[in-house]
Short mmCIF file of C-alpha atoms in Angstrom, two decimals:
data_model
loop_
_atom_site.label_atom_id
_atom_site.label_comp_id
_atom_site.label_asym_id
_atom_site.label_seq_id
_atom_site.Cartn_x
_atom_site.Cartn_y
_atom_site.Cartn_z
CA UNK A 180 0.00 0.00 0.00
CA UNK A 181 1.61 3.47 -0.81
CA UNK A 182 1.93 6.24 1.61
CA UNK A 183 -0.52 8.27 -0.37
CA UNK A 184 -3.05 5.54 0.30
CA UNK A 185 -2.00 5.19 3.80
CA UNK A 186 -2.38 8.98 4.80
CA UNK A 187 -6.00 8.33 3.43
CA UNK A 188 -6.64 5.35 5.70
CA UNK A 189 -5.65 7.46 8.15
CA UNK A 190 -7.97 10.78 7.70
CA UNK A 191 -11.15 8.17 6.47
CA UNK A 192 -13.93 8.20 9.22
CA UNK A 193 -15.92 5.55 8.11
CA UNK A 194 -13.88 2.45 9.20
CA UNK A 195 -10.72 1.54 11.13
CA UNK A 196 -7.69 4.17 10.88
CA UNK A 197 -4.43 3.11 10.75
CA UNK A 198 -2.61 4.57 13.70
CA UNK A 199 -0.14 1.71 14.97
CA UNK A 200 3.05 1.85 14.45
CA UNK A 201 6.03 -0.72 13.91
CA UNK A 202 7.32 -0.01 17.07
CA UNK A 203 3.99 -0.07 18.72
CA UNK A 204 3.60 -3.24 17.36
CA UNK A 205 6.65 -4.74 18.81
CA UNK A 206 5.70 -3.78 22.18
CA UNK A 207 2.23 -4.55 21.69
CA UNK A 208 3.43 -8.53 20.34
CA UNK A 209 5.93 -8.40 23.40
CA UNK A 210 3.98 -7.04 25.66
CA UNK A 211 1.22 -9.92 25.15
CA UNK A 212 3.41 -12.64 25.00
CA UNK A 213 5.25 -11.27 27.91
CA UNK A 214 1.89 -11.96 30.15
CA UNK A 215 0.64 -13.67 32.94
CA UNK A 216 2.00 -16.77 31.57
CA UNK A 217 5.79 -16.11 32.66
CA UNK A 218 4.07 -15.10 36.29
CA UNK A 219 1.54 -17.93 37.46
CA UNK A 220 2.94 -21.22 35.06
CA UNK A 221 6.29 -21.78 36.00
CA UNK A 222 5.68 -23.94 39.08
CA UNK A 223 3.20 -26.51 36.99
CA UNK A 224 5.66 -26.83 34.38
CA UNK A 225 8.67 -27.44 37.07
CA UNK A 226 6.69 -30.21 38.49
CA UNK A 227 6.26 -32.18 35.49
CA UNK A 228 9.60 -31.50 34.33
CA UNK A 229 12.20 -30.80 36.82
CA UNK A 230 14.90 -28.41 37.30
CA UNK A 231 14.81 -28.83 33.12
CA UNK A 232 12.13 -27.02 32.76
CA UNK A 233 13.63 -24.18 30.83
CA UNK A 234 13.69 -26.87 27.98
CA UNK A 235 9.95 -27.02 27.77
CA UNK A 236 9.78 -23.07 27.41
CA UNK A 237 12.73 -23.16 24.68
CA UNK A 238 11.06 -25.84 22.60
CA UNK A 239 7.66 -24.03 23.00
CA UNK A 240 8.18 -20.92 22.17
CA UNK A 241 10.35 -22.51 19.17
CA UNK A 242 6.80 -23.95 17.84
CA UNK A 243 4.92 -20.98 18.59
CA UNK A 244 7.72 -18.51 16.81
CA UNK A 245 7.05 -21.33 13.60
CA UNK A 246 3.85 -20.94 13.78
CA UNK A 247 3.93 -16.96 13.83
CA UNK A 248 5.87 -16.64 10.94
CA UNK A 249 2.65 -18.28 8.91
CA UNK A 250 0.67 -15.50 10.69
CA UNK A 251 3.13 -12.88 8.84
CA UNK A 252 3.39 -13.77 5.49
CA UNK A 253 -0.80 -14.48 5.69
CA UNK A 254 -0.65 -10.66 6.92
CA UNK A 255 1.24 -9.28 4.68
CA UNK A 256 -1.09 -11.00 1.92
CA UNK A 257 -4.21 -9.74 3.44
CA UNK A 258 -3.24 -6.78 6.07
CA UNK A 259 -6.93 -6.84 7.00
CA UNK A 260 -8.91 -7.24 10.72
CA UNK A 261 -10.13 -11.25 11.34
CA UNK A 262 -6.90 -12.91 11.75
CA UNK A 263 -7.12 -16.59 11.51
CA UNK A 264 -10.46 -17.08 9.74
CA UNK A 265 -9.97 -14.56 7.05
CA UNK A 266 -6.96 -17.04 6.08
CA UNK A 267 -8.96 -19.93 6.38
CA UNK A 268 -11.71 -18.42 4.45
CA UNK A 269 -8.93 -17.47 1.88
CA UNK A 270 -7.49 -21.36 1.97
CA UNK A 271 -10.80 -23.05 1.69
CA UNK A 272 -13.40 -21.12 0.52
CA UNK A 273 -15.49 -22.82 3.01
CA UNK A 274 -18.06 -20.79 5.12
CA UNK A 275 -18.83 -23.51 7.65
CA UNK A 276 -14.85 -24.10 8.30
CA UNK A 277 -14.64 -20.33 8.63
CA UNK A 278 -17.06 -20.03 10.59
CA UNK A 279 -15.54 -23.01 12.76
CA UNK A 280 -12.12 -21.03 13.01
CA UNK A 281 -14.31 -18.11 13.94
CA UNK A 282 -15.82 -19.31 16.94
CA UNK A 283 -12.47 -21.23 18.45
CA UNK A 284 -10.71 -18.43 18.18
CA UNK A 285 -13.62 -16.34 20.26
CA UNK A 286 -13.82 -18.94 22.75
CA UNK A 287 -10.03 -19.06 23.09
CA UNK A 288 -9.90 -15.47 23.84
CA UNK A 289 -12.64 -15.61 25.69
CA UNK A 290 -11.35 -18.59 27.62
CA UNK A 291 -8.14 -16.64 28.50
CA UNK A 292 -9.93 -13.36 29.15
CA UNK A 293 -11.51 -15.25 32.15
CA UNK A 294 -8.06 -17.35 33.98
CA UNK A 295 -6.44 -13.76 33.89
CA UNK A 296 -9.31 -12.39 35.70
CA UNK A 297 -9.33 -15.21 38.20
CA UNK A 298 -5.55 -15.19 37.96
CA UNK A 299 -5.96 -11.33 38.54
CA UNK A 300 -7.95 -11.61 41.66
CA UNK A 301 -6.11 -13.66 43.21
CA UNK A 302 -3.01 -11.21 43.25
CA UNK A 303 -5.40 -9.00 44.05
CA UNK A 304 -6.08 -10.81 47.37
CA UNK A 305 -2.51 -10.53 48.10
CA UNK A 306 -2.80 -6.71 48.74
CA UNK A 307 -6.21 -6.58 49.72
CA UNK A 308 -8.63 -9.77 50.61
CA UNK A 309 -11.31 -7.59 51.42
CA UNK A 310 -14.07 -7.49 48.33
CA UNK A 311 -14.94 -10.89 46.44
CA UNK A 312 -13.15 -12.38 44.24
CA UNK A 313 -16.14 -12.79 41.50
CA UNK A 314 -16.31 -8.74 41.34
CA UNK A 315 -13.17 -8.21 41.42
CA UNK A 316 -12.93 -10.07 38.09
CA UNK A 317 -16.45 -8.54 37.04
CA UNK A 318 -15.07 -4.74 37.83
CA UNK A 319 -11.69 -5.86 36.43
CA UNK A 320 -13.33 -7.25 32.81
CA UNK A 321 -15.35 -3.92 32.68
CA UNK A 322 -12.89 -1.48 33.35
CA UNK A 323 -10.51 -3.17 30.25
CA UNK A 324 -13.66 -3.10 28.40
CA UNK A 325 -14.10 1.00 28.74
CA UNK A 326 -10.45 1.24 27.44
CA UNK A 327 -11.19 -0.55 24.71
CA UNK A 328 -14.42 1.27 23.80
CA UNK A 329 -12.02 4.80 24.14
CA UNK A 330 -9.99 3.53 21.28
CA UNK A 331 -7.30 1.52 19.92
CA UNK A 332 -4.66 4.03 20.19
CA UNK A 333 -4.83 4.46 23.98
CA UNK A 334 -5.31 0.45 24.10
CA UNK A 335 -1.88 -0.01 22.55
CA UNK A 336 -0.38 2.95 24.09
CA UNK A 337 -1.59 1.82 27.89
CA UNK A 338 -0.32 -2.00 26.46
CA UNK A 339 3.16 -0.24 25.62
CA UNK A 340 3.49 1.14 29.26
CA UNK A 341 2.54 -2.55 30.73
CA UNK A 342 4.67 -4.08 28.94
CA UNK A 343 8.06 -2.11 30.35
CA UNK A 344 6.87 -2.99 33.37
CA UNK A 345 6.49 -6.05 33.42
CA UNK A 346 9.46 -6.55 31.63
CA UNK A 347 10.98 -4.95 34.54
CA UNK A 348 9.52 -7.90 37.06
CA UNK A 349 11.35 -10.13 34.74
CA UNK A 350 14.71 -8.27 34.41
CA UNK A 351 14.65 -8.15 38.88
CA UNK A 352 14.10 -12.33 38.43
CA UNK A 353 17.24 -11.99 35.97
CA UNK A 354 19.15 -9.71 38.12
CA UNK A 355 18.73 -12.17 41.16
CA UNK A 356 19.89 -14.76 38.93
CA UNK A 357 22.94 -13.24 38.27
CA UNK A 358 23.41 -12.62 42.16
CA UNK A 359 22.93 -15.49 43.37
CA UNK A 360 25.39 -17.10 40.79
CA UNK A 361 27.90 -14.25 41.49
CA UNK A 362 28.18 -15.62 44.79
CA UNK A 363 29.11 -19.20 44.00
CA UNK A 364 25.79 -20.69 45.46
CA UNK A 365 24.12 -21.79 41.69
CA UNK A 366 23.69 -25.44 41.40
CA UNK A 367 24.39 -26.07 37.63
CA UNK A 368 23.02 -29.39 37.81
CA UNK A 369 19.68 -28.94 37.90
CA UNK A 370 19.37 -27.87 34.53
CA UNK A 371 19.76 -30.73 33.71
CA UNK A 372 17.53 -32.97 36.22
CA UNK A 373 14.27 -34.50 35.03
CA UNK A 374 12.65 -35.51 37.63
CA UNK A 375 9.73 -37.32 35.79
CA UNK A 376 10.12 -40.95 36.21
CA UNK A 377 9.26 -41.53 32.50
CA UNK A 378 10.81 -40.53 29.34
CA UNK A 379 12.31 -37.23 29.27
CA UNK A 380 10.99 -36.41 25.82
CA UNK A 381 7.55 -37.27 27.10
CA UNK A 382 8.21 -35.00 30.55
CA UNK A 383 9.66 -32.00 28.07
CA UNK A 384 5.72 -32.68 26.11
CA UNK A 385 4.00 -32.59 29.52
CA UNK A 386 5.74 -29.36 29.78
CA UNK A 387 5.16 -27.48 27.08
CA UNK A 388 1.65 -27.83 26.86
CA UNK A 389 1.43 -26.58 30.56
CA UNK A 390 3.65 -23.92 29.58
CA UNK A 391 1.90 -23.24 25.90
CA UNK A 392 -0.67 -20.61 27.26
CA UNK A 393 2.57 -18.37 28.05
CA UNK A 394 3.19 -18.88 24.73
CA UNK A 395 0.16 -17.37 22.89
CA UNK A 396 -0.99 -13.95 22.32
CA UNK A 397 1.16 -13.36 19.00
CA UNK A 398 -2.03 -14.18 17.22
CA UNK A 399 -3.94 -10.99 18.61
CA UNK A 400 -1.54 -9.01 16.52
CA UNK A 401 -3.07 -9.90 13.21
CA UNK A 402 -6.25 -8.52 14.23
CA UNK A 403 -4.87 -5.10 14.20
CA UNK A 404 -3.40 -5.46 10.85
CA UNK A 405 -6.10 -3.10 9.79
CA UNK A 406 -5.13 -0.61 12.08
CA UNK A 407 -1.15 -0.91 11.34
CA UNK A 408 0.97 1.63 9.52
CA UNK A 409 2.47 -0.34 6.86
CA UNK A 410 1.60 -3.53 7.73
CA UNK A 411 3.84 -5.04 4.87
CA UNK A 412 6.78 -3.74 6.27
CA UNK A 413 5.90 -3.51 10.14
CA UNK A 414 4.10 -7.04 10.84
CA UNK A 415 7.01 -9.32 9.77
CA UNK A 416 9.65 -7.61 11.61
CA UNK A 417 7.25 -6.77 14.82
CA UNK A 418 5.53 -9.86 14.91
CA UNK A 419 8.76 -12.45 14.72
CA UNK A 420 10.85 -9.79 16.29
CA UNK A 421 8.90 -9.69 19.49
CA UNK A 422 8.40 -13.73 19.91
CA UNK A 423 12.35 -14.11 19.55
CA UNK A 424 12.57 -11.44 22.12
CA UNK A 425 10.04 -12.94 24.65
CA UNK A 426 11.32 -16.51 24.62
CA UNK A 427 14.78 -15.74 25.15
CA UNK A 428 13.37 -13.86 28.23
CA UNK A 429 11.51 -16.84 29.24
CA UNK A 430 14.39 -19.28 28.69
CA UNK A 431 16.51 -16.75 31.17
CA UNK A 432 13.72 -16.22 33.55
CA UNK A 433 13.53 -20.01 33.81
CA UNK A 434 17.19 -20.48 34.48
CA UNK A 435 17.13 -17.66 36.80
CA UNK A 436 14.17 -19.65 38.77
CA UNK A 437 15.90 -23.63 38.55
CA UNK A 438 19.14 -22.12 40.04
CA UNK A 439 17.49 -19.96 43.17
CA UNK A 440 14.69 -21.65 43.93
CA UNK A 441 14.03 -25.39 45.27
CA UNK A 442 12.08 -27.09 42.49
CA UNK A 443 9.74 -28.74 44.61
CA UNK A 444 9.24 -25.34 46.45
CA UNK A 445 8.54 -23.65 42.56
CA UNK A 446 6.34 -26.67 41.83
CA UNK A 447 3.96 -26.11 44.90
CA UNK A 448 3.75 -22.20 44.47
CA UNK A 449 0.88 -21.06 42.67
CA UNK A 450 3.35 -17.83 42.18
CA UNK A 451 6.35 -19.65 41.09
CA UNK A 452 8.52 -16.28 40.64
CA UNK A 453 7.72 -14.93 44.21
CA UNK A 454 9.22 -17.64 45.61
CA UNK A 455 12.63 -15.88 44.11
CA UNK A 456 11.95 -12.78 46.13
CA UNK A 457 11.09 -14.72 49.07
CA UNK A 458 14.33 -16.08 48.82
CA UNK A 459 15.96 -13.14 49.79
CA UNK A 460 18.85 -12.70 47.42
CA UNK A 461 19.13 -9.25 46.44
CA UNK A 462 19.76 -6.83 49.17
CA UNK A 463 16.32 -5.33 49.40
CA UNK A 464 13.55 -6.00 52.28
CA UNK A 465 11.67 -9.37 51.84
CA UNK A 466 8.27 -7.44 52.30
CA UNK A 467 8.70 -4.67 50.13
CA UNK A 468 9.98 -7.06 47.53
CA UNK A 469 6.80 -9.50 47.42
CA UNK A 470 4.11 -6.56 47.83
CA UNK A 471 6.14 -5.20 44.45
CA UNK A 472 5.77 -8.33 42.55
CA UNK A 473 2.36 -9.15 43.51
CA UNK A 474 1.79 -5.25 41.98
CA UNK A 475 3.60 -6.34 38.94
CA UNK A 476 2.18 -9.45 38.16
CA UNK A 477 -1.51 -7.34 38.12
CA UNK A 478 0.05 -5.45 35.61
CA UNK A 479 1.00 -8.44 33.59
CA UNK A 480 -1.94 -9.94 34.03
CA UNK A 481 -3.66 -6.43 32.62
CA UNK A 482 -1.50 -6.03 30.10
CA UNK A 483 -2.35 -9.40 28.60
CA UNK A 484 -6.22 -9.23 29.38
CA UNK A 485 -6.13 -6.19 27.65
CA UNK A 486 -4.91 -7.51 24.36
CA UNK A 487 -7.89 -10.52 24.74
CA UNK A 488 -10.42 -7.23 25.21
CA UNK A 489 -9.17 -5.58 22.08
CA UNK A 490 -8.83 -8.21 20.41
CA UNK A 491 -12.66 -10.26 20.87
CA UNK A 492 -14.83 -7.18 19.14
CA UNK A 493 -12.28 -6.71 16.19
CA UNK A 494 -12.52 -10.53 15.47
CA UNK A 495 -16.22 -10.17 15.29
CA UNK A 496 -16.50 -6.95 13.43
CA UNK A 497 -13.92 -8.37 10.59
CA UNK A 498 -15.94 -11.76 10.10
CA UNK A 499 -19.55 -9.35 10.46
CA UNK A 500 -17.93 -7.76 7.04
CA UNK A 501 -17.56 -11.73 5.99
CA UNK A 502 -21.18 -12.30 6.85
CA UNK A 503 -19.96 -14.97 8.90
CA UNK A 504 -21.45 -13.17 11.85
CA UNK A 505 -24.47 -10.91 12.07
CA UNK A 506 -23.89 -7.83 10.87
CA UNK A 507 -24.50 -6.20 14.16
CA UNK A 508 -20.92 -6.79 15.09
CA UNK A 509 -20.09 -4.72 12.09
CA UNK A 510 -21.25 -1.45 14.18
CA UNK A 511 -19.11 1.42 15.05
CA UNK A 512 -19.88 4.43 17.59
CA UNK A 513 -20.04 7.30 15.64
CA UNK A 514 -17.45 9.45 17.83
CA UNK A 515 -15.26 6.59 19.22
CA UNK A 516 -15.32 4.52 16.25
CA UNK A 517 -15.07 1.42 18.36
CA UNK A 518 -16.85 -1.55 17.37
CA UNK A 519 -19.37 -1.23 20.82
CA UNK A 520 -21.81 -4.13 20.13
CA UNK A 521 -19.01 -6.80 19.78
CA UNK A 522 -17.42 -5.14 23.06
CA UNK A 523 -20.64 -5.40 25.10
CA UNK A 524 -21.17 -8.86 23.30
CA UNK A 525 -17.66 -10.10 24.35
CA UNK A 526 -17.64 -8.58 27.90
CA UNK A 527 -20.75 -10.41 28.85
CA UNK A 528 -19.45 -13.81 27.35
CA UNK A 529 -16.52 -13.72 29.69
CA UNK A 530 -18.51 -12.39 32.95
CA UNK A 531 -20.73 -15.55 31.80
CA UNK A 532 -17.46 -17.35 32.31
CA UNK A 533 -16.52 -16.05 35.71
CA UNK A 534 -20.23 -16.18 37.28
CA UNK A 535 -20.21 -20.00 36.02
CA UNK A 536 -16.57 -20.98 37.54
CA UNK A 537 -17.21 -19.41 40.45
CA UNK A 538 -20.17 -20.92 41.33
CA UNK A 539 -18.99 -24.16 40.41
CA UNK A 540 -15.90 -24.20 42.41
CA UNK A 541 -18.06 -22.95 45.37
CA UNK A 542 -20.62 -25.85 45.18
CA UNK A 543 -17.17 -27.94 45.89
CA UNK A 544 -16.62 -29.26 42.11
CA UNK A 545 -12.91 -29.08 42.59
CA UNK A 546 -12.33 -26.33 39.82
CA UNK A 547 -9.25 -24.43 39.44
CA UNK A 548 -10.71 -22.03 37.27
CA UNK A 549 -7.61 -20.67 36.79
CA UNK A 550 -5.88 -23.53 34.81
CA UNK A 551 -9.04 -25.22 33.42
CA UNK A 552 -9.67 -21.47 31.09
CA UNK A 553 -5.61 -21.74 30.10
CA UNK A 554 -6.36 -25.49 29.10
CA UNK A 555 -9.08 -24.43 27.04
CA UNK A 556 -7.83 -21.70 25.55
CA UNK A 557 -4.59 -23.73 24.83
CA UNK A 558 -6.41 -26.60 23.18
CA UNK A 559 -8.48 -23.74 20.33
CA UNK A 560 -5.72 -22.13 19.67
CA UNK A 561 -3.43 -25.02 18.59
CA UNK A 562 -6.19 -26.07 16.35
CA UNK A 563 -6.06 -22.44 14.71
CA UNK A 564 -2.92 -22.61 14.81
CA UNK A 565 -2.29 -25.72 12.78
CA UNK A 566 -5.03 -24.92 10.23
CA UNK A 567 -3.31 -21.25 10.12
CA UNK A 568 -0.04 -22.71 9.28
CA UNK A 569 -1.61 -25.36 6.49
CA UNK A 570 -3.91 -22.03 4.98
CA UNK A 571 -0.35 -20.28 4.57
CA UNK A 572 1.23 -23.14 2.32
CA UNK A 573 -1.79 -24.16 0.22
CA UNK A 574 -1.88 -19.89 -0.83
CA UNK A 575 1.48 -20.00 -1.69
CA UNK A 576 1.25 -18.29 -5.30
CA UNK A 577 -1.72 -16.72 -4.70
CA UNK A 578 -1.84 -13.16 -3.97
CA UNK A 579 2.00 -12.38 -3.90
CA UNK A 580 3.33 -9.15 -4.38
CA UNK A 581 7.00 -8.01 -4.11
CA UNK A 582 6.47 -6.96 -0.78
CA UNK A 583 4.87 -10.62 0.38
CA UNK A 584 6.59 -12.00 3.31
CA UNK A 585 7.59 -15.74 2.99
CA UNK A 586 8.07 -17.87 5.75
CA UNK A 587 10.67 -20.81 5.58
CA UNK A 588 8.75 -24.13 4.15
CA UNK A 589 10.37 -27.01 6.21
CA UNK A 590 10.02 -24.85 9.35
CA UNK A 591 6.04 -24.71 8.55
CA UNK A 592 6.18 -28.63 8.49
CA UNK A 593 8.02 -28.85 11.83
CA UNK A 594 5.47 -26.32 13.20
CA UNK A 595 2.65 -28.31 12.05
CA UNK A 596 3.71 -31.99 13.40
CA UNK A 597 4.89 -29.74 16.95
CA UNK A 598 0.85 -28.29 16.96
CA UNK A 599 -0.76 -31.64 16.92
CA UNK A 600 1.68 -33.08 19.55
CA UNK A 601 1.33 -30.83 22.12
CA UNK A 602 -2.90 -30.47 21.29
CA UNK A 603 -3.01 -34.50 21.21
CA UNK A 604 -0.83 -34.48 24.87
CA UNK A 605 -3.36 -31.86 26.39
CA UNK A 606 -6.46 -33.86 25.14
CA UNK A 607 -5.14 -36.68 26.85
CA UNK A 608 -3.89 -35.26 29.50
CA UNK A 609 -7.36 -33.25 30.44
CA UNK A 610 -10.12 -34.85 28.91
CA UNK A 611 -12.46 -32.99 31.21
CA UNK A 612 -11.53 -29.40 29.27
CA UNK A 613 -13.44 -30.60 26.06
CA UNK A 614 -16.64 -29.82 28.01
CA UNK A 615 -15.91 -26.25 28.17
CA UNK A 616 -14.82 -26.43 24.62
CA UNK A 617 -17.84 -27.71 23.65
CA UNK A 618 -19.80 -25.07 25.90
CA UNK A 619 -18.27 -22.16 24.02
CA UNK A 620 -18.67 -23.56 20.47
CA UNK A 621 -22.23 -23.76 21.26
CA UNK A 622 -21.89 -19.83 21.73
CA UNK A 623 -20.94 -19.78 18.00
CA UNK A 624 -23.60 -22.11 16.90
CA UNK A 625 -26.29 -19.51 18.14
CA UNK A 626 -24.58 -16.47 16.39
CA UNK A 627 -24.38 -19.00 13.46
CA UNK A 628 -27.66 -19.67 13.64
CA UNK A 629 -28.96 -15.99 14.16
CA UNK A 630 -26.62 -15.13 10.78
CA UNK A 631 -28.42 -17.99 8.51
CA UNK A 632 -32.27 -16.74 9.62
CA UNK A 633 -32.02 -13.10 9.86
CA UNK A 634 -28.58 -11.90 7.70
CA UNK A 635 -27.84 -10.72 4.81
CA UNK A 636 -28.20 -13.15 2.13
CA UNK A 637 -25.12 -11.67 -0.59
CA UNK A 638 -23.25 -14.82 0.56
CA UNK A 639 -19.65 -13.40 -0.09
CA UNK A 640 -16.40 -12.01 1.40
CA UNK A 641 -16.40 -8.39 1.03
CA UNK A 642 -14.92 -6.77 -1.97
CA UNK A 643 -11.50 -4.71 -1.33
CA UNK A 644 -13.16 -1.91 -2.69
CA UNK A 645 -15.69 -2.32 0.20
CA UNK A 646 -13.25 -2.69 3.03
CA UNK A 647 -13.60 -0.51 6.10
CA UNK A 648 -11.44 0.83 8.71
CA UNK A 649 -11.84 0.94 12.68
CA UNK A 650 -9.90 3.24 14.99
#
């Protein structure tokens, strides 16, 4: 797209404006994939791994890096808002498949929209146990929700300024690390230990698909492709760029853990990296210390929440356009230009979510909430995923310019076999989270449903020349 056409996205106020820049974009793909994962997962994937563990978040975020460089050279074909199921659409032609990849990757954000609220409230309880933990989540869902409904500038802006500091959390982790080694103490040899008594490739699976959920988020960034400055030259760079930069952060953060911390003690925390401050390495008070990381994981947790908000209305106003989706979703407020009825649609899916968990875990069902939402989320998204990475080779030669990113062939293949492994482990692994997978899908089959008797009837993908902007 020239600049000429891009000044004109940017002035037009029917649609979405393109306002993100590259280096937004970094931040905003760092800053998501940077979340609560890093925070709240380490300890379950220390205890089925050992003081190893560090291997599981290498080889995942490996997979997941594969899999977003399919997501950029999809982008860079079609820089336009629905993500996933306009490349599906694009592959298959198929409005039922579309409309399949549509709803999973709704109920996936949806599905992680609700553990970081639970995961949110609980850190919350650290400071202040006072008000419940259901509105907590409620109050915490609707305040991301009015940020989002301001606009998607301040949403990546506000992102931006989470992301340093959490980033900061994780450079204090590092920084105790590098203490605690300085002074001869390290034990080099857990890095090594599986504890597992089975096959250490099989403990190193277990692992990663505990550790997976840390891993998404990348895919939220093709939803704002729309809403990108260049996106031909930005997305590629941003997108990969960020992932490379997040899992060698993860890799050192989990070093930094195995060498400080007991790994029985990280595998019974439910906040594996404030058991590093607890330790007591750096020369600052214990207190202080844990009251600023429980502060800082809120902010992670916000800062990927926030990302889920943005991206859940977007998803349905792009596939409204598709007429995979009442048009409804296809609404903008005239002064905000935000896609409102998708926000209030979303925001009431995932209070749904909370008001169910809750009072299933109080009528004694044995519910984390917490890790049942990651497992479902987990388990859509590698199903995108996979289909994503199989739509990006069977349109190779089809809507290439010179500008076309192309991601490396064999890699894709890799990607794809790594995808099914780690979905077929956490089928098997938790049967039970297929029930809430089913739950949500049945979410999409009434929208479905409401699209075939009452929408339009044109039965096509929008025309370029038709294609709208949000801001």
């Amino acid at each position: 797209m020239s600049t000429t056409t891009e000044s004109r996205a940017e002035l037009d106020d029917t649609g979405l404006k393109r306002t993100i820049t590259g280096r937004q974009l970094f931040f905003y793909t760092l800053g998501d994939v940077l979340g609560s994962g890093i925070y709240v997962l380490i300890g379950l994937v220390a205890a089925a791994v050992g003081g190893a563990f560090w291997i599981a978040f290498a080889v995942g975020i490996t997979i997941a890096a594969i899999t977003g460089s399919a997501y950029a050279e999809l982008v860079t074909k079609y820089p336009r808002a629905a993500g996933a199921s306009l490349y599906v659409n694009k592959a298959f032609g198929s409005r039922a498949l579309t409309f399949l990849i549509t709803v999973s990757f709704l109920s996936a954000s949806f599905a992680a929209a609700g553990s970081l609220a639970s995961g949110f409230a609980q850190y919350f309880a650290e400071l202040w146990a006072g008000p419940p933990a259901l509105l907590v989540m409620l109050l915490f869902v609707a305040a991301l929700s009015v940020v989002n409904f301001i606009g998607i500038t301040e949403s990546v802006v506000i992102n931006m300024v989470m992301a340093f500091v959490e980033i900061t959390g994780l450079v204090i982790i590092l920084v105790a690390g590098v203490w605690y080694v300085a002074q001869g103490d390290a034990r080099f040899g857990t890095l090594v230990d599986f504890k597992a008594s089975g096959n250490p490739e099989l403990a190193i699976l277990a692992g990663v698909a505990l550790s997976f959920f840390a891993m998404t988020g990348f895919e939220n960034t093709a939803n704002v492709a729309e809403e990108t400055v260049d996106p031909h030259r930005s997305f590629p760079r941003s997108l990969i760029g960020g992932m490379v930069v997040a899992g060698l952060v993860y890799v050192l953060v989990s070093v930094a853990a195995a060498l400080t911390v007991p790994t029985d003690t990280l595998a019974s925390s439910d906040a594996a990296l404030l058991e590093v401050v607890k330790e007591g390495i750096l020369p600052v008070p214990v207190g202080f210390m844990s009251d600023l990381f429980a502060v800082i994981a809120m902010i992670a947790i916000t800062n990927t929440t926030l990302v889920a908000v943005v991206t859940q209305p977007r998803i349905l106003y792009g596939m409204a356009n598709e007429d995979v989706v009442p048009s409804a979703f296809s609404r903008l407020h005239p002064g905000r230009r935000s896609p409102w009825v998708g926000l209030i649609f979303s925001g009431l899916v995932v209070a749904a979510l909370l008001v169910v968990g809750t009072l299933l875990t109080e009528a004694g069902a044995g519910l984390d909430l917490v890790a049942r939402l990651a497992t479902v989320t987990v388990l859509f998204l590698l199903f995108i995923y996979v289909l994503v990475i199989v739509s990006a080779l069977k349109l190779r030669g089809r809507d290439e310019h010179d500008r076309t990113f192309r991601a490396n062939t064999p890699l894709l293949v890799v990607g794809v076999l790594g995808n099914l492994a780690i979905l077929a482990w956490s089928v098997y692994d938790d049967p039970a989270s297929l029930l809430w997978c089913a739950g949500l899908l049945g979410v999409g089959v009434v929208l479905f449903l409401a699209e075939r008797l009452f929408g339009s009837r044109d039965g096509g993908t929008r025309s370029d020349d038709a294609e709208v902007q949000i801001v």
